Amino acid sequence: MKTQKLALLIVVIGLSASVYGQDYTFKVLANKGSNEVKIGGSWQPLKTGASLKKDDEIKLSDNSYIGLVHVSGRPVELKKSGNYKVSELEGQMGTGSSVLHKYTDFILSSNSAEAQKNRLSATGAVHRAVGGEAGIKLMLPEYQHSGIYNTQAVVNWDGSKVSGPYVVTLRNMFEEVLLKTETPETSYKIDLTDPLLAQENAILIEVSSKANPKEASKQYLIKKLSPADRKKVEDAFNEIKDQVSEESALSAYILAGFYEQNGLYIDAITAYEEAVKRAPDVPTFKESYEEFLLRNGLK
Amino acid sequence: MLSLPRFMRKFLISCFIITVLVFVFMWGISRITALQLFNAFDPIAQALSDFELTDYAFSYLRPDPRVDERIVLVNIGEIPRAGIAQQISIINKYKPRVIGIDGYFNCEGGLRDPENCPQLLDTLGNLLLANAIAEAGNVVLVSKLHQSMKSINSGVLDVYDSMEYSDPMFQEHADYGYANLVTEAQYQEDVKICRSFIPKIKVGDREELAFSVKVAMKYDSAATMELLNRGNEEEIINYRGNIEMQNVRIKSLKEKDLHTTNYPVMFYALDVHQVFNEEFEPEMIKDKIVLLGYLGKHFGDPSWTDKFFTPLNKKVSGRANPDMFGLVVHANIIAMILNQDYVDELKEWQTYAIAFILCFLNIALFTYINKKMPIWFDSLSLLIQIIQIFLLMGLTIWIFAELSFKLDLTLTLAAIALAGPIFEFCHNVLETFLARVWRKKLTRPKDEVLTTENSDVS
């Protein structure tokens, strides 16, 4: 009797485990754009592979896409921006087309509205974006790699299209100007320990032509790392600390690789600049710097 | 032995001879068209040469395929080798069972100078990539089958005697599988229509496995051995679906279905930046097959690079956009192997046997109609042929959609189409001609026949 009860218990546990194993309605197969999911009461960025439950809600932003797989294994796409409740999406899944329906649809498809198309939808022309950020392109990464570990950042830009002098403007996240300075160079060093900047966690930088302020770069973000991220980098840095303690070009070069590996492109730029400055006659450092900029789409 | 009445023997022999004539005629036609005499006047045949009836079943009629959650596709876009190394390192943290990389890391054509092979200059990137592959320890890279000049000059087709690999520094810690797929393309950028692949091939004394087979072998060797034990030289790919995202910004177009295929999302897929920023759940990688390759510069990029036409394309013939990146073709093959849902097809002798039997039955029916209802013969025979052709076409599509069995009835359809005209030719022309010859042979010339005019009889 005891054995039977034990067996029954195991079966019950097994069944409930399998039920909980499928404790989702959809999973995210593919995700394009900055989409979000509301879990509980808070909105979070949607990740590929995430499980969505009945109570969750998805927000699809403009020009975005989400591919989902239902627990039954059938895929579903979301293309139109807006909010979608997972429970409603599940309700729309249905049971799929029957074979008879498919055959009927196939035979009649040539007369369907889908088959009737406008004939002037395509043009013989291309869209051209505004000429490379109005002529001034800063060699800084996009928002996702805007974190900085050190306190100094070197910002370079291409001055071939717009000649100097230039105005460098630093703003806080409320777009209030923190610092405005002029320079005839195509490079500017930001010191985050400067009292004007020290209190800010994130800074927006923009460079414009002094002669024509309309000729301006787009705004780039430089963001101090969060304490947790900083700790992670610090721990990793401690492992290579001994190899880069010496103030040489090679140390700066190794550091550049370390920063790049950790996605800290702004620090990597500063390190590469330092390596080139310390050994201006060694072409390897210049070539590697160039490669780095091209590799990461910074140039 | 069964003895048949004389009239029945005559009937069967007559049907048999006409059936043989149909096949002789088809053989003659095939010889003439092989000379390509009419190609310049043959745009329709050229447009339809890529068409197969079963393509309809792939896109429209078969039961909706299910997503294969064991395969994750990762876009390498146009990032350099250091970037791919970083992607591998990130993915490797989450313990995938196999990593397949659908990209060559060598200098094409063996041109190892900085101008033709600038990637040689990226020594740091090369080191990082070699290191990432070694650390992962479960990487399968692609190789390429080639014919040596000697083999090309000898005019041999589809016999490969050399292989192209990535540079030795990447080879050392990786396995290999050839990425060649069966197409009519002359070179990589040519139009590529892919319906099948070759699971294994002999190169010299060695047996090489296809990239997808090698990846599947590392993931589930039992299932992969099932494929190899089938012993087919070529396997039809049972396509499940695609990874296809549109970059449509015009609102009125957003709601339209602009996909080139009907199953646009069938695998997990990560774009370039999503890997670097780790915008994914770790469990989607753990113990899975991760395939790295080109899916456009970014998701939604309408690039045609490494893109194939497949039977999933909504346009089954004529001019169309290619629909599937090579990486997704490999993913489909792997899914087919792991799910063991193969497409079977008739053996060559079976296609001939079916064509012969159906042609014979048609001739027998035509003979009967011609004898019993000669007035109705023309209309009835034409109607029967048309009905049969449509029924067989429908049957081909239905059997493929329902049973994953490719019934190649092209020869049968041609035989049925020719059965009527050849039957009429035999009965109206050949039979009359032979009868006249026969009669001539049996009948004495007029001057040899005794009549009252030429005889002495009075």
PDB file of N, CA, C and O in Angstrom, chain B residues 11-33:
ATOM      1  N   PHE B  11      -5.108  -7.695 -79.437  1.00  0.00           N
ATOM      2  CA  PHE B  11      -5.405  -6.415 -78.789  1.00  0.00           C
ATOM      3  C   PHE B  11      -4.237  -5.973 -77.886  1.00  0.00           C
ATOM      4  O   PHE B  11      -3.759  -4.838 -77.962  1.00  0.00           O
ATOM      5  N   LEU B  12      -3.753  -6.920 -77.069  1.00  0.00           N
ATOM      6  CA  LEU B  12      -2.674  -6.585 -76.121  1.00  0.00           C
ATOM      7  C   LEU B  12      -1.379  -6.258 -76.864  1.00  0.00           C
ATOM      8  O   LEU B  12      -0.676  -5.301 -76.499  1.00  0.00           O
ATOM      9  N   ILE B  13      -1.087  -7.054 -77.909  1.00  0.00           N
ATOM     10  CA  ILE B  13       0.153  -6.801 -78.669  1.00  0.00           C
ATOM     11  C   ILE B  13       0.089  -5.425 -79.326  1.00  0.00           C
ATOM     12  O   ILE B  13       1.045  -4.645 -79.295  1.00  0.00           O
ATOM     13  N   SER B  14      -1.079  -5.111 -79.876  1.00  0.00           N
ATOM     14  CA  SER B  14      -1.250  -3.808 -80.530  1.00  0.00           C
ATOM     15  C   SER B  14      -1.031  -2.670 -79.523  1.00  0.00           C
ATOM     16  O   SER B  14      -0.318  -1.700 -79.796  1.00  0.00           O
ATOM     17  N   CYS B  15      -1.650  -2.809 -78.314  1.00  0.00           N
ATOM     18  CA  CYS B  15      -1.489  -1.777 -77.266  1.00  0.00           C
ATOM     19  C   CYS B  15      -0.022  -1.652 -76.868  1.00  0.00           C
ATOM     20  O   CYS B  15       0.492  -0.533 -76.676  1.00  0.00           O
ATOM     21  N   PHE B  16       0.632  -2.778 -76.726  1.00  0.00           N
ATOM     22  CA  PHE B  16       2.033  -2.777 -76.310  1.00  0.00           C
ATOM     23  C   PHE B  16       2.911  -2.046 -77.342  1.00  0.00           C
ATOM     24  O   PHE B  16       3.738  -1.201 -76.990  1.00  0.00           O
ATOM     25  N   ILE B  17       2.668  -2.367 -78.625  1.00  0.00           N
ATOM     26  CA  ILE B  17       3.487  -1.753 -79.686  1.00  0.00           C
ATOM     27  C   ILE B  17       3.292  -0.230 -79.699  1.00  0.00           C
ATOM     28  O   ILE B  17       4.252   0.538 -79.779  1.00  0.00           O
ATOM     29  N   ILE B  18       2.032   0.194 -79.562  1.00  0.00           N
ATOM     30  CA  ILE B  18       1.766   1.652 -79.594  1.00  0.00           C
ATOM     31  C   ILE B  18       2.417   2.330 -78.379  1.00  0.00           C
ATOM     32  O   ILE B  18       3.000   3.413 -78.489  1.00  0.00           O
ATOM     33  N   THR B  19       2.344   1.660 -77.199  1.00  0.00           N
ATOM     34  CA  THR B  19       2.979   2.224 -75.995  1.00  0.00           C
ATOM     35  C   THR B  19       4.484   2.376 -76.213  1.00  0.00           C
ATOM     36  O   THR B  19       5.073   3.411 -75.877  1.00  0.00           O
ATOM     37  N   VAL B  20       5.077   1.345 -76.803  1.00  0.00           N
ATOM     38  CA  VAL B  20       6.524   1.423 -77.079  1.00  0.00           C
ATOM     39  C   VAL B  20       6.807   2.582 -78.027  1.00  0.00           C
ATOM     40  O   VAL B  20       7.769   3.345 -77.833  1.00  0.00           O
ATOM     41  N   LEU B  21       5.933   2.748 -79.014  1.00  0.00           N
ATOM     42  CA  LEU B  21       6.126   3.858 -79.960  1.00  0.00           C
ATOM     43  C   LEU B  21       6.067   5.220 -79.261  1.00  0.00           C
ATOM     44  O   LEU B  21       6.809   6.135 -79.600  1.00  0.00           O
ATOM     45  N   VAL B  22       5.145   5.336 -78.283  1.00  0.00           N
ATOM     46  CA  VAL B  22       5.051   6.588 -77.506  1.00  0.00           C
ATOM     47  C   VAL B  22       6.396   6.874 -76.837  1.00  0.00           C
ATOM     48  O   VAL B  22       6.913   7.993 -76.885  1.00  0.00           O
ATOM     49  N   PHE B  23       6.996   5.850 -76.234  1.00  0.00           N
ATOM     50  CA  PHE B  23       8.275   6.037 -75.527  1.00  0.00           C
ATOM     51  C   PHE B  23       9.417   6.323 -76.512  1.00  0.00           C
ATOM     52  O   PHE B  23      10.290   7.129 -76.206  1.00  0.00           O
ATOM     53  N   VAL B  24       9.359   5.659 -77.685  1.00  0.00           N
ATOM     54  CA  VAL B  24      10.392   5.931 -78.706  1.00  0.00           C
ATOM     55  C   VAL B  24      10.289   7.383 -79.146  1.00  0.00           C
ATOM     56  O   VAL B  24      11.295   8.094 -79.274  1.00  0.00           O
ATOM     57  N   PHE B  25       9.041   7.849 -79.339  1.00  0.00           N
ATOM     58  CA  PHE B  25       8.830   9.225 -79.758  1.00  0.00           C
ATOM     59  C   PHE B  25       9.372  10.198 -78.693  1.00  0.00           C
ATOM     60  O   PHE B  25      10.052  11.174 -79.011  1.00  0.00           O
ATOM     61  N   MET B  26       9.077   9.912 -77.423  1.00  0.00           N
ATOM     62  CA  MET B  26       9.559  10.789 -76.325  1.00  0.00           C
ATOM     63  C   MET B  26      11.082  10.809 -76.287  1.00  0.00           C
ATOM     64  O   MET B  26      11.698  11.850 -76.076  1.00  0.00           O
ATOM     65  N   TRP B  27      11.674   9.637 -76.490  1.00  0.00           N
ATOM     66  CA  TRP B  27      13.132   9.556 -76.489  1.00  0.00           C
ATOM     67  C   TRP B  27      13.714  10.425 -77.622  1.00  0.00           C
ATOM     68  O   TRP B  27      14.654  11.181 -77.435  1.00  0.00           O
ATOM     69  N   GLY B  28      13.060  10.318 -78.810  1.00  0.00           N
ATOM     70  CA  GLY B  28      13.513  11.106 -79.964  1.00  0.00           C
ATOM     71  C   GLY B  28      13.427  12.595 -79.678  1.00  0.00           C
ATOM     72  O   GLY B  28      14.361  13.355 -79.943  1.00  0.00           O
ATOM     73  N   ILE B  29      12.292  12.999 -79.091  1.00  0.00           N
ATOM     74  CA  ILE B  29      12.100  14.427 -78.764  1.00  0.00           C
ATOM     75  C   ILE B  29      13.189  14.882 -77.780  1.00  0.00           C
ATOM     76  O   ILE B  29      13.780  15.952 -77.923  1.00  0.00           O
ATOM     77  N   SER B  30      13.444  14.030 -76.774  1.00  0.00           N
ATOM     78  CA  SER B  30      14.441  14.426 -75.756  1.00  0.00           C
ATOM     79  C   SER B  30      15.824  14.571 -76.392  1.00  0.00           C
ATOM     80  O   SER B  30      16.611  15.422 -76.013  1.00  0.00           O
ATOM     81  N   ARG B  31      16.124  13.720 -77.385  1.00  0.00           N
ATOM     82  CA  ARG B  31      17.418  13.821 -78.084  1.00  0.00           C
ATOM     83  C   ARG B  31      17.517  15.148 -78.834  1.00  0.00           C
ATOM     84  O   ARG B  31      18.517  15.828 -78.807  1.00  0.00           O
ATOM     85  N   ILE B  32      16.403  15.498 -79.507  1.00  0.00           N
ATOM     86  CA  ILE B  32      16.418  16.731 -80.312  1.00  0.00           C
ATOM     87  C   ILE B  32      16.547  17.952 -79.394  1.00  0.00           C
ATOM     88  O   ILE B  32      17.343  18.857 -79.642  1.00  0.00           O
ATOM     89  N   THR B  33      15.767  17.958 -78.291  1.00  0.00           N
ATOM     90  CA  THR B  33      15.843  19.129 -77.394  1.00  0.00           C
ATOM     91  C   THR B  33      17.190  19.203 -76.698  1.00  0.00           C
ATOM     92  O   THR B  33      17.646  20.279 -76.341  1.00  0.00           O
TER      93      THR B  33
END
